[in-house]
Amino acid sequence: MLKLLRSALYLAWLTITVIPWALLAVILSPVLPRTKLYWFCVGWLKLSIKAATWICGVKYRVQGLENVPDARDGQAAVLLAPKHQSTWETFAMPAIMPHPLAYVFKRELLWIPFFGWAIGRLDMVHIDRSRRAEAWRRVQEQGQRLMSQGNWVIMFPEGTRTPRGSQGPYKTGATRLAIATGTPIVPIAVTSARCWPRKSFLLTPGTIDVSIGRPIPVEGRQADELMAEVEAWIESEMRRLDPEAYPANDTARTASVISATSGTKQAS
């Protein structure tokens, strides 16, 4: 009962605070530079992550932040490829990263009152997933433009949120874009479903782990085998960070996949 009450209070907090923040972002968007507008919006995300701690007891810890360029490396672009389990990482990644991010996301998010209006004013890539060829052209064109400006693009390889202890098919959109732009791809493991399951606003107290891998060079790589390496690293790290969510035989299977992926990489 206490968890339900705390989760309801947190949802109410999100709803009440996003309205004035988003309206102010829309009002300021014609006069604020894009970068300043981005950090203004990230201010709400940072407070939302803190509020999840204060109200629901959802903490987090990050390892591997040294694997991405710091804020002084303005033109050092990377492409972030995180595990996707819940809403939490969509809020947390801009709050954690030292550089503005451009999400690739489905255009339906723009229809969410207030929240969608605000993100629609930011320099991001929204796509119609029902038109795949057109969506990829938009991702490639906008992604190349953003990367050439030193921006970081973030794409969830699984495309949608997956339940704790499972994995969806890893699509090659992120590695295709990384190869097309010559941008290193950074795999990220996130155990967010431990505290905030997908399609749910019932939050459980605990600690979410975020593990950031080393950038993977893309020169001379093929999209499918590069994504296999990204998948192997993320899924192996997920099983290390959240072993109770995965059966022992699944962990062993993942280890064999990693070994096979490493062999393929060496052979190429």
GROMACS .gro file of C-alpha atoms in nm:
model
  268
    1MET     CA    1   0.000   0.000   0.000
    2LEU     CA    2   0.284   0.240   0.086
    3LYS     CA    3   0.451   0.171  -0.250
    4LEU     CA    4   0.124   0.249  -0.427
    5LEU     CA    5   0.079   0.576  -0.239
    6ARG     CA    6   0.437   0.686  -0.303
    7SER     CA    7   0.408   0.600  -0.672
    8ALA     CA    8   0.080   0.795  -0.698
    9LEU     CA    9   0.245   1.093  -0.530
   10TYR     CA   10   0.536   1.075  -0.773
   11LEU     CA   11   0.302   1.060  -1.074
   12ALA     CA   12   0.115   1.360  -0.937
   13TRP     CA   13   0.447   1.543  -0.894
   14LEU     CA   14   0.542   1.472  -1.258
   15THR     CA   15   0.204   1.588  -1.385
   16ILE     CA   16   0.197   1.909  -1.182
   17THR     CA   17   0.554   2.016  -1.256
   18VAL     CA   18   0.571   1.931  -1.626
   19ILE     CA   19   0.288   2.169  -1.717
   20PRO     CA   20   0.452   2.502  -1.624
   21TRP     CA   21   0.800   2.379  -1.720
   22ALA     CA   22   0.689   2.267  -2.067
   23LEU     CA   23   0.483   2.579  -2.128
   24LEU     CA   24   0.779   2.797  -2.037
   25ALA     CA   25   1.001   2.592  -2.271
   26VAL     CA   26   0.758   2.650  -2.558
   27ILE     CA   27   0.738   3.022  -2.480
   28LEU     CA   28   1.117   3.058  -2.457
   29SER     CA   29   1.195   2.842  -2.762
   30PRO     CA   30   1.190   3.130  -3.017
   31VAL     CA   31   1.444   3.334  -2.820
   32LEU     CA   32   1.667   3.083  -2.642
   33PRO     CA   33   1.957   2.920  -2.830
   34ARG     CA   34   1.898   2.547  -2.885
   35THR     CA   35   2.164   2.440  -2.637
   36LYS     CA   36   2.029   2.661  -2.359
   37LEU     CA   37   1.675   2.544  -2.430
   38TYR     CA   38   1.796   2.184  -2.411
   39TRP     CA   39   1.956   2.233  -2.068
   40PHE     CA   40   1.647   2.417  -1.946
   41CYS     CA   41   1.437   2.110  -2.035
   42VAL     CA   42   1.696   1.876  -1.883
   43GLY     CA   43   1.650   2.066  -1.558
   44TRP     CA   44   1.304   1.911  -1.526
   45LEU     CA   45   1.443   1.565  -1.603
   46LYS     CA   46   1.709   1.601  -1.334
   47LEU     CA   47   1.447   1.704  -1.080
   48SER     CA   48   1.228   1.411  -1.188
   49ILE     CA   49   1.510   1.164  -1.124
   50LYS     CA   50   1.576   1.323  -0.784
   51ALA     CA   51   1.205   1.317  -0.705
   52ALA     CA   52   1.198   0.943  -0.777
   53THR     CA   53   1.465   0.909  -0.507
   54TRP     CA   54   1.300   1.143  -0.257
   55ILE     CA   55   0.945   1.013  -0.300
   56CYS     CA   56   0.985   0.648  -0.407
   57GLY     CA   57   1.333   0.554  -0.284
   58VAL     CA   58   1.462   0.484  -0.637
   59LYS     CA   59   1.836   0.555  -0.635
   60TYR     CA   60   2.094   0.498  -0.907
   61ARG     CA   61   2.467   0.455  -0.952
   62VAL     CA   62   2.675   0.501  -1.266
   63GLN     CA   63   2.997   0.334  -1.369
   64GLY     CA   64   3.201   0.394  -1.682
   65LEU     CA   65   3.121   0.763  -1.729
   66GLU     CA   66   3.488   0.811  -1.813
   67ASN     CA   67   3.418   0.615  -2.134
   68VAL     CA   68   3.239   0.910  -2.294
   69PRO     CA   69   3.397   1.247  -2.378
   70ASP     CA   70   3.351   1.513  -2.113
   71ALA     CA   71   3.181   1.847  -2.164
   72ARG     CA   72   3.505   2.010  -2.283
   73ASP     CA   73   3.523   1.780  -2.586
   74GLY     CA   74   3.251   1.967  -2.773
   75GLN     CA   75   3.312   1.809  -3.112
   76ALA     CA   76   3.382   1.453  -2.994
   77ALA     CA   77   3.058   1.287  -3.102
   78VAL     CA   78   2.945   0.940  -2.993
   79LEU     CA   79   2.630   0.740  -3.052
   80LEU     CA   80   2.475   0.600  -2.733
   81ALA     CA   81   2.302   0.260  -2.748
   82PRO     CA   82   2.135   0.184  -2.411
   83LYS     CA   83   1.933  -0.110  -2.289
   84HIS     CA   84   1.567  -0.009  -2.275
   85GLN     CA   85   1.353  -0.137  -1.988
   86SER     CA   86   1.145   0.157  -1.866
   87THR     CA   87   1.072   0.527  -1.872
   88TRP     CA   88   1.352   0.586  -1.623
   89GLU     CA   89   1.643   0.580  -1.869
   90THR     CA   90   1.468   0.819  -2.108
   91PHE     CA   91   1.461   1.068  -1.820
   92ALA     CA   92   1.803   0.978  -1.679
   93MET     CA   93   2.034   0.974  -1.982
   94PRO     CA   94   2.019   1.350  -2.046
   95ALA     CA   95   2.062   1.406  -1.671
   96ILE     CA   96   2.370   1.180  -1.658
   97MET     CA   97   2.549   1.272  -1.980
   98PRO     CA   98   2.771   1.584  -1.993
   99HIS     CA   99   2.667   1.675  -2.346
  100PRO     CA  100   2.336   1.749  -2.521
  101LEU     CA  101   2.165   1.440  -2.662
  102ALA     CA  102   1.942   1.401  -2.965
  103TYR     CA  103   1.695   1.117  -2.925
  104VAL     CA  104   1.558   0.915  -3.215
  105PHE     CA  105   1.198   0.853  -3.112
  106LYS     CA  106   0.854   0.772  -3.250
  107ARG     CA  107   0.658   1.082  -3.349
  108GLU     CA  108   0.360   0.978  -3.134
  109LEU     CA  109   0.547   1.116  -2.833
  110LEU     CA  110   0.496   1.464  -2.976
  111TRP     CA  111   0.122   1.423  -2.917
  112ILE     CA  112   0.161   1.394  -2.539
  113PRO     CA  113   0.030   1.720  -2.391
  114PHE     CA  114   0.297   1.953  -2.251
  115PHE     CA  115   0.582   1.696  -2.249
  116GLY     CA  116   0.552   1.631  -2.622
  117TRP     CA  117   0.516   2.000  -2.699
  118ALA     CA  118   0.846   2.072  -2.524
  119ILE     CA  119   1.050   1.796  -2.689
  120GLY     CA  120   0.907   1.902  -3.022
  121ARG     CA  121   1.098   2.229  -2.981
  122LEU     CA  122   1.430   2.052  -2.936
  123ASP     CA  123   1.668   1.942  -3.212
  124MET     CA  124   1.584   1.571  -3.215
  125VAL     CA  125   1.481   1.306  -3.468
  126HIS     CA  126   1.118   1.197  -3.459
  127ILE     CA  127   1.009   0.929  -3.704
  128ASP     CA  128   0.700   0.754  -3.834
  129ARG     CA  129   0.779   0.389  -3.766
  130SER     CA  130   0.502   0.272  -4.000
  131ARG     CA  131   0.705   0.408  -4.293
  132ARG     CA  132   1.036   0.232  -4.244
  133ALA     CA  133   1.219   0.348  -4.557
  134GLU     CA  134   1.120   0.709  -4.499
  135ALA     CA  135   1.205   0.675  -4.127
  136TRP     CA  136   1.555   0.549  -4.203
  137ARG     CA  137   1.619   0.831  -4.451
  138ARG     CA  138   1.519   1.081  -4.186
  139VAL     CA  139   1.740   0.915  -3.925
  140GLN     CA  140   2.037   0.912  -4.163
  141GLU     CA  141   1.994   1.270  -4.283
  142GLN     CA  142   1.921   1.423  -3.945
  143GLY     CA  143   2.175   1.202  -3.769
  144GLN     CA  144   2.454   1.304  -4.006
  145ARG     CA  145   2.366   1.670  -3.958
  146LEU     CA  146   2.363   1.640  -3.580
  147MET     CA  147   2.684   1.436  -3.567
  148SER     CA  148   2.865   1.682  -3.794
  149GLN     CA  149   2.781   1.949  -3.536
  150GLY     CA  150   2.935   1.740  -3.258
  151ASN     CA  151   2.601   1.634  -3.113
  152TRP     CA  152   2.545   1.296  -2.951
  153VAL     CA  153   2.264   1.080  -3.083
  154ILE     CA  154   2.093   0.822  -2.862
  155MET     CA  155   1.907   0.521  -3.004
  156PHE     CA  156   1.762   0.223  -2.819
  157PRO     CA  157   1.869  -0.083  -3.023
  158GLU     CA  158   1.571  -0.290  -2.908
  159GLY     CA  159   1.336  -0.014  -3.020
  160THR     CA  160   1.093  -0.062  -2.735
  161ARG     CA  161   1.097  -0.138  -2.363
  162THR     CA  162   1.154  -0.499  -2.259
  163PRO     CA  163   1.056  -0.673  -1.933
  164ARG     CA  164   1.317  -0.738  -1.667
  165GLY     CA  165   1.521  -1.050  -1.743
  166SER     CA  166   1.442  -1.053  -2.115
  167GLN     CA  167   1.571  -0.901  -2.435
  168GLY     CA  168   1.414  -0.790  -2.758
  169PRO     CA  169   1.564  -0.820  -3.105
  170TYR     CA  170   1.853  -0.579  -3.150
  171LYS     CA  171   1.790  -0.383  -3.469
  172THR     CA  172   2.080  -0.244  -3.673
  173GLY     CA  173   1.956   0.115  -3.709
  174ALA     CA  174   2.202   0.245  -3.450
  175THR     CA  175   2.503   0.067  -3.598
  176ARG     CA  176   2.405   0.167  -3.952
  177LEU     CA  177   2.397   0.530  -3.845
  178ALA     CA  178   2.724   0.496  -3.653
  179ILE     CA  179   2.896   0.347  -3.958
  180ALA     CA  180   2.745   0.603  -4.196
  181THR     CA  181   2.873   0.889  -3.981
  182GLY     CA  182   3.201   0.726  -3.870
  183THR     CA  183   3.094   0.772  -3.507
  184PRO     CA  184   3.196   0.534  -3.224
  185ILE     CA  185   2.903   0.354  -3.063
  186VAL     CA  186   2.877   0.328  -2.684
  187PRO     CA  187   2.683   0.032  -2.537
  188ILE     CA  188   2.503   0.099  -2.208
  189ALA     CA  189   2.344  -0.148  -1.966
  190VAL     CA  190   2.060  -0.021  -1.744
  191THR     CA  191   1.874  -0.224  -1.478
  192SER     CA  192   1.583   0.019  -1.454
  193ALA     CA  193   1.308  -0.248  -1.457
  194ARG     CA  194   1.435  -0.356  -1.116
  195CYS     CA  195   1.264  -0.044  -0.976
  196TRP     CA  196   1.042   0.091  -1.256
  197PRO     CA  197   0.889  -0.181  -1.480
  198ARG     CA  198   0.784  -0.100  -1.835
  199LYS     CA  199   0.430   0.032  -1.889
  200SER     CA  200   0.394   0.093  -1.516
  201PHE     CA  201   0.410   0.382  -1.273
  202LEU     CA  202   0.437   0.155  -0.970
  203LEU     CA  203   0.792   0.221  -0.849
  204THR     CA  204   0.980  -0.010  -0.613
  205PRO     CA  205   1.252   0.127  -0.382
  206GLY     CA  206   1.601   0.012  -0.479
  207THR     CA  207   1.908   0.102  -0.682
  208ILE     CA  208   1.929   0.116  -1.060
  209ASP     CA  209   2.270   0.038  -1.210
  210VAL     CA  210   2.393   0.217  -1.521
  211SER     CA  211   2.708   0.074  -1.680
  212ILE     CA  212   2.864   0.260  -1.973
  213GLY     CA  213   3.089   0.056  -2.199
  214ARG     CA  214   3.392   0.171  -2.393
  215PRO     CA  215   3.326   0.330  -2.734
  216ILE     CA  216   3.340   0.070  -3.011
  217PRO     CA  217   3.515   0.191  -3.330
  218VAL     CA  218   3.312   0.146  -3.648
  219GLU     CA  219   3.575   0.169  -3.923
  220GLY     CA  220   3.562  -0.134  -4.153
  221ARG     CA  221   3.267  -0.288  -3.969
  222GLN     CA  222   2.938  -0.429  -4.096
  223ALA     CA  223   2.617  -0.317  -3.926
  224ASP     CA  224   2.497  -0.664  -3.828
  225GLU     CA  225   2.821  -0.790  -3.678
  226LEU     CA  226   2.878  -0.457  -3.503
  227MET     CA  227   2.532  -0.477  -3.348
  228ALA     CA  228   2.605  -0.837  -3.243
  229GLU     CA  229   2.902  -0.701  -3.046
  230VAL     CA  230   2.689  -0.425  -2.892
  231GLU     CA  231   2.421  -0.679  -2.798
  232ALA     CA  232   2.672  -0.922  -2.650
  233TRP     CA  233   2.827  -0.654  -2.430
  234ILE     CA  234   2.495  -0.514  -2.307
  235GLU     CA  235   2.334  -0.850  -2.235
  236SER     CA  236   2.645  -0.984  -2.062
  237GLU     CA  237   2.663  -0.672  -1.848
  238MET     CA  238   2.292  -0.694  -1.767
  239ARG     CA  239   2.345  -1.044  -1.631
  240ARG     CA  240   2.639  -0.926  -1.423
  241LEU     CA  241   2.448  -0.631  -1.279
  242ASP     CA  242   2.114  -0.807  -1.226
  243PRO     CA  243   2.192  -1.182  -1.202
  244GLU     CA  244   1.874  -1.271  -1.011
  245ALA     CA  245   1.667  -1.162  -1.313
  246TYR     CA  246   1.825  -1.421  -1.543
  247PRO     CA  247   1.825  -1.802  -1.513
  248ALA     CA  248   2.165  -1.974  -1.498
  249ASN     CA  249   2.124  -2.147  -1.835
  250ASP     CA  250   2.045  -1.813  -1.998
  251THR     CA  251   2.366  -1.665  -1.856
  252ALA     CA  252   2.563  -1.957  -1.994
  253ARG     CA  253   2.403  -1.914  -2.335
  254THR     CA  254   2.492  -1.547  -2.340
  255ALA     CA  255   2.853  -1.630  -2.254
  256SER     CA  256   2.872  -1.860  -2.556
  257VAL     CA  257   2.726  -1.587  -2.779
  258ILE     CA  258   2.990  -1.342  -2.653
  259SER     CA  259   3.265  -1.594  -2.725
  260ALA     CA  260   3.134  -1.651  -3.076
  261THR     CA  261   3.104  -1.275  -3.134
  262SER     CA  262   3.462  -1.219  -3.019
  263GLY     CA  263   3.581  -1.490  -3.256
  264THR     CA  264   3.395  -1.335  -3.547
  265LYS     CA  265   3.543  -0.993  -3.470
  266GLN     CA  266   3.897  -1.131  -3.459
  267ALA     CA  267   3.846  -1.320  -3.782
  268SER     CA  268   3.725  -1.007  -3.959
   0.00000   0.00000   0.00000
